[in-house]
Amino acid sequence: MANTAMKKELYELGETPPLGHVPQKMYASLIRKERFGEPGDAFKVEVIEVPKPGPTQVLVWVMAAGVNYNNVWAGMGFPVDVIAARMRRGDKEDFHIGGSDASGVVWAVGEQVTSVRVGDEVVLSCGMYDEGAPDIKSGGDPVYSTSFKIWGYEENWGSFAQFTLVNRHQVFPKPKKLTWEAASAYMLVGATAYRQLLGWPPNVVNEGDPVLIWGGAGGLGSMAIQIVKARGGIPIAVVSEQDKYEFCYQLGAKGVINRKEFGHWGRLPDLDDAEAFGKWMQGARAFGQKFWEVLGERRNPKIVFEHPGEATIPTSVFMVDNGGMVVICAGTSGYNADVDLRYLWMRQKRLQGSHFASVEECAAFNDMVDRGEVDPALSRVFPFDGVGEAHQLMRENRHPPGNMAILVNATREGTRTLP
Ligand code: NAP
C-alpha cells in the first residue's frame, strides 16, 4: 500500500492519502431503495462525497469493517426502511451506508474533540447518541436516551466506505496485536453480549453458573461463550449442525446441543389443547434433559442468552432456573413470542430486554479483547466488493462460524498498522 504524497480528489483502495488529508470523494458500498431485497443484490460500490465532521464528531479512515445481521435487515428494507426512517428525521441522503463495526485511523476531528487525535488507531462502537439531548443533559443514561441510535443501521455513514463519521464517544483504542480485519469484527456483538451477561445485576454471570447460549457458533454466541468462560461460568451452546461443535468447544463451551434433535420450536400451542400442549412439554423436557446431560449435573441455566426469539423463547423461559434471567436482544426467528406466565411468576424468573451497550461496557469489553480473554473469532474475510455476498450468506444462515469482516482501505489480510 502506497502512502501517496500527492493530494488527490479520490483515492483508489490500497492508496493512502497523506495523514489528515481528507479527499473530496470516496468509494462506498451503498444500499438504495430501488435495490431493497436480497442482500446479495442490495449493496453496490459507488463514488460519493466524503462527509465533514461536526464539532463533536470524528472522521475515520476505515481499514476494515465488521459484518453484522443488522445490514441484512437494512438491505431487505425490512422490518424497517432505514432510509425512509432517517429522511423522516430530516436527513438529506437518499442512500444508506451500512457497517456498524470498524477498525481504522482517526483522519479528522471536530473542534471540540480532545479524546482522540489524527493518526490514532482505533476501533468503533455502534452506539451513538446526541450528547445535547434533553434526556441526557438532565442526567439520564445515554443508553436509554431517545436519541440513542445504531450507527451504520439507524444512522448513516457506516463503515462500508473509505471514510466513516462517528461521535467521539464511539471511538476506542485498537488492540495493537490484532490485524485490522480481526479488530473490526468484535465490538458490536461482543459489547452486546457483555451487557446481556454482565449488565443486569443481580443476574450477572458468576463463578460456576451454567449459561445456555443460543446460536453458540454465531456472532453473539461466539462472544458469549468466551465472556461466560472468562467469568468462570459454564457455557452450554446450542447450534444446528454437528460441524459447529468443535468451534464452540474451542471457544470454551462445556457442552453443545444440536437443536435439530428437537421439534417443539416456535409458538406455544393453546393451553386448552391438552394433547398439543403435552406434546410441546415433552419436547421442552427432552431439551432440558439434554442440557443436564451435557452439563453433567441436574442444574438449570442461571441465565439464558437469547436472540432467536419466537422459535426459542417458550423453551428459554421454561428452562431458566428459579430466580434466573432470560436476556434477549433480538428476534431473528420472529417477534411474536409466547411466555407461559405461570413459570415466570411462580418461579420468579426475569425476562429482560437488552440493546447494545453503554460506553463503559464497550470499554470494558474492549479491555477483555486487549488482554486476550476474548478472541474476535474471525472466520472469513471478504474484499470490498464482497459486502453483498457476506450479508447474503448471513441471511441464509450459511455463513461460517464466528464473525466476518470486509477489507476496506487495508487491501490485504494480516496488516496491523498504517503503511
Ligand atoms: P449470527 O452470526 O447469524 O448468529 C445467530 C445464530 O442464531 C445462528 O448462527 C444460528 O445458529 C442461530 N439461529 C438462527 N435461527 C435460529 C432459530 N430459529 N432457533 C435457534 N437458533 C437460531 O447473528 P448474530 O450476529 O449472532 O445476531 C443474532 C441476532 O441478534 C440478529 O437478529 C441481530 O440483528 C441481533 N443483534 C442485536 C443486537 C442488539 O444490540 N440489539 C446486537 C447484535 C445482534 P444455529 O443455526 O447453529 O443454531
PDB file of C-alpha atoms and ligand atoms in Angstrom, residues 69-70 73 188-189 192 214-215 217-221 238-241 244 259 307-308 311-312 329-330 332-333 354-356 394 397 399 402, ligand 1:
ATOM      1  CA  TYR A  69     -27.017  -9.073  10.913  1.00  0.00           C
ATOM      2  CA  ASN A  70     -28.467  -5.551  11.071  1.00  0.00           C
ATOM      3  CA  TRP A  73     -32.302  -6.202   7.535  1.00  0.00           C
ATOM      4  CA  LEU A 188     -20.964  -4.889  18.094  1.00  0.00           C
ATOM      5  CA  VAL A 189     -21.602  -8.499  19.003  1.00  0.00           C
ATOM      6  CA  THR A 192     -23.939  -6.561  23.198  1.00  0.00           C
ATOM      7  CA  TRP A 214     -28.455 -19.972  21.645  1.00  0.00           C
ATOM      8  CA  GLY A 215     -26.568 -19.761  18.337  1.00  0.00           C
ATOM      9  CA  ALA A 217     -21.340 -20.507  16.765  1.00  0.00           C
ATOM     10  CA  GLY A 218     -22.838 -17.184  15.647  1.00  0.00           C
ATOM     11  CA  GLY A 219     -21.502 -13.666  16.157  1.00  0.00           C
ATOM     12  CA  LEU A 220     -23.203 -13.038  19.514  1.00  0.00           C
ATOM     13  CA  GLY A 221     -22.860 -16.636  20.659  1.00  0.00           C
ATOM     14  CA  VAL A 238     -26.876 -24.624  21.074  1.00  0.00           C
ATOM     15  CA  VAL A 239     -26.200 -24.997  17.326  1.00  0.00           C
ATOM     16  CA  SER A 240     -27.930 -26.555  14.318  1.00  0.00           C
ATOM     17  CA  GLU A 241     -25.066 -28.534  12.755  1.00  0.00           C
ATOM     18  CA  LYS A 244     -20.148 -26.312  14.631  1.00  0.00           C
ATOM     19  CA  ARG A 259     -31.331 -28.033  18.214  1.00  0.00           C
ATOM     20  CA  HIS A 307     -31.736 -13.714  20.378  1.00  0.00           C
ATOM     21  CA  PRO A 308     -33.651 -16.176  18.132  1.00  0.00           C
ATOM     22  CA  ALA A 311     -38.680 -20.048  17.989  1.00  0.00           C
ATOM     23  CA  THR A 312     -36.968 -20.407  21.346  1.00  0.00           C
ATOM     24  CA  CYS A 329     -31.508  -8.637  22.266  1.00  0.00           C
ATOM     25  CA  ALA A 330     -33.246  -9.767  19.052  1.00  0.00           C
ATOM     26  CA  THR A 332     -34.239 -13.346  14.433  1.00  0.00           C
ATOM     27  CA  SER A 333     -36.880 -16.081  14.034  1.00  0.00           C
ATOM     28  CA  SER A 354     -31.108  -5.657  26.299  1.00  0.00           C
ATOM     29  CA  HIS A 355     -29.844  -3.487  23.463  1.00  0.00           C
ATOM     30  CA  PHE A 356     -26.190  -2.951  22.527  1.00  0.00           C
ATOM     31  CA  MET A 394     -25.704 -14.494   6.749  1.00  0.00           C
ATOM     32  CA  ASN A 397     -27.518 -18.913   7.782  1.00  0.00           C
ATOM     33  CA  HIS A 399     -22.022 -18.084   6.902  1.00  0.00           C
ATOM     34  CA  GLY A 402     -17.900 -16.637  14.327  1.00  0.00           C
TER      35      GLY A 402
HETATM   36  P1  NAP B   1     -25.487 -14.847  13.542  1.00  0.00           P
HETATM   37  O1  NAP B   1     -23.995 -14.786  13.482  1.00  0.00           O
HETATM   38  O2  NAP B   1     -26.245 -15.159  12.302  1.00  0.00           O
HETATM   39  O3  NAP B   1     -25.841 -15.912  14.663  1.00  0.00           O
HETATM   40  C1  NAP B   1     -27.161 -16.200  15.014  1.00  0.00           C
HETATM   41  C2  NAP B   1     -27.283 -17.695  15.284  1.00  0.00           C
HETATM   42  O4  NAP B   1     -28.616 -17.937  15.713  1.00  0.00           O
HETATM   43  C3  NAP B   1     -27.077 -18.545  14.061  1.00  0.00           C
HETATM   44  O5  NAP B   1     -25.720 -18.929  13.968  1.00  0.00           O
HETATM   45  C4  NAP B   1     -27.983 -19.746  14.312  1.00  0.00           C
HETATM   46  O6  NAP B   1     -27.192 -20.789  14.839  1.00  0.00           O
HETATM   47  C5  NAP B   1     -28.934 -19.275  15.410  1.00  0.00           C
HETATM   48  N1  NAP B   1     -30.309 -19.358  14.946  1.00  0.00           N
HETATM   49  C6  NAP B   1     -30.821 -18.893  13.777  1.00  0.00           C
HETATM   50  N2  NAP B   1     -32.119 -19.196  13.703  1.00  0.00           N
HETATM   51  C7  NAP B   1     -32.436 -19.861  14.859  1.00  0.00           C
HETATM   52  C8  NAP B   1     -33.617 -20.444  15.357  1.00  0.00           C
HETATM   53  N3  NAP B   1     -34.758 -20.427  14.659  1.00  0.00           N
HETATM   54  N4  NAP B   1     -33.561 -21.044  16.563  1.00  0.00           N
HETATM   55  C9  NAP B   1     -32.414 -21.095  17.272  1.00  0.00           C
HETATM   56  N5  NAP B   1     -31.255 -20.565  16.841  1.00  0.00           N
HETATM   57  C10 NAP B   1     -31.285 -19.949  15.648  1.00  0.00           C
HETATM   58  O7  NAP B   1     -26.105 -13.499  14.083  1.00  0.00           O
HETATM   59  P2  NAP B   1     -25.653 -12.626  15.338  1.00  0.00           P
HETATM   60  O8  NAP B   1     -24.675 -11.615  14.888  1.00  0.00           O
HETATM   61  O9  NAP B   1     -25.301 -13.508  16.455  1.00  0.00           O
HETATM   62  O10 NAP B   1     -27.012 -11.860  15.634  1.00  0.00           O
HETATM   63  C11 NAP B   1     -28.176 -12.578  16.010  1.00  0.00           C
HETATM   64  C12 NAP B   1     -29.364 -11.616  16.094  1.00  0.00           C
HETATM   65  O11 NAP B   1     -29.111 -10.644  17.089  1.00  0.00           O
HETATM   66  C13 NAP B   1     -29.655 -10.848  14.810  1.00  0.00           C
HETATM   67  O12 NAP B   1     -31.048 -10.729  14.631  1.00  0.00           O
HETATM   68  C14 NAP B   1     -29.038  -9.469  15.071  1.00  0.00           C
HETATM   69  O13 NAP B   1     -29.654  -8.452  14.311  1.00  0.00           O
HETATM   70  C15 NAP B   1     -29.308  -9.337  16.558  1.00  0.00           C
HETATM   71  N6  NAP B   1     -28.391  -8.441  17.304  1.00  0.00           N
HETATM   72  C16 NAP B   1     -28.939  -7.495  18.123  1.00  0.00           C
HETATM   73  C17 NAP B   1     -28.114  -6.638  18.837  1.00  0.00           C
HETATM   74  C18 NAP B   1     -28.687  -5.582  19.731  1.00  0.00           C
HETATM   75  O14 NAP B   1     -27.938  -4.775  20.280  1.00  0.00           O
HETATM   76  N7  NAP B   1     -29.972  -5.490  19.932  1.00  0.00           N
HETATM   77  C19 NAP B   1     -26.730  -6.766  18.722  1.00  0.00           C
HETATM   78  C20 NAP B   1     -26.195  -7.778  17.932  1.00  0.00           C
HETATM   79  C21 NAP B   1     -27.052  -8.616  17.211  1.00  0.00           C
HETATM   80  P3  NAP B   1     -27.561 -22.330  14.601  1.00  0.00           P
HETATM   81  O15 NAP B   1     -28.270 -22.432  13.297  1.00  0.00           O
HETATM   82  O16 NAP B   1     -26.231 -23.003  14.613  1.00  0.00           O
HETATM   83  O17 NAP B   1     -28.417 -22.724  15.770  1.00  0.00           O
END
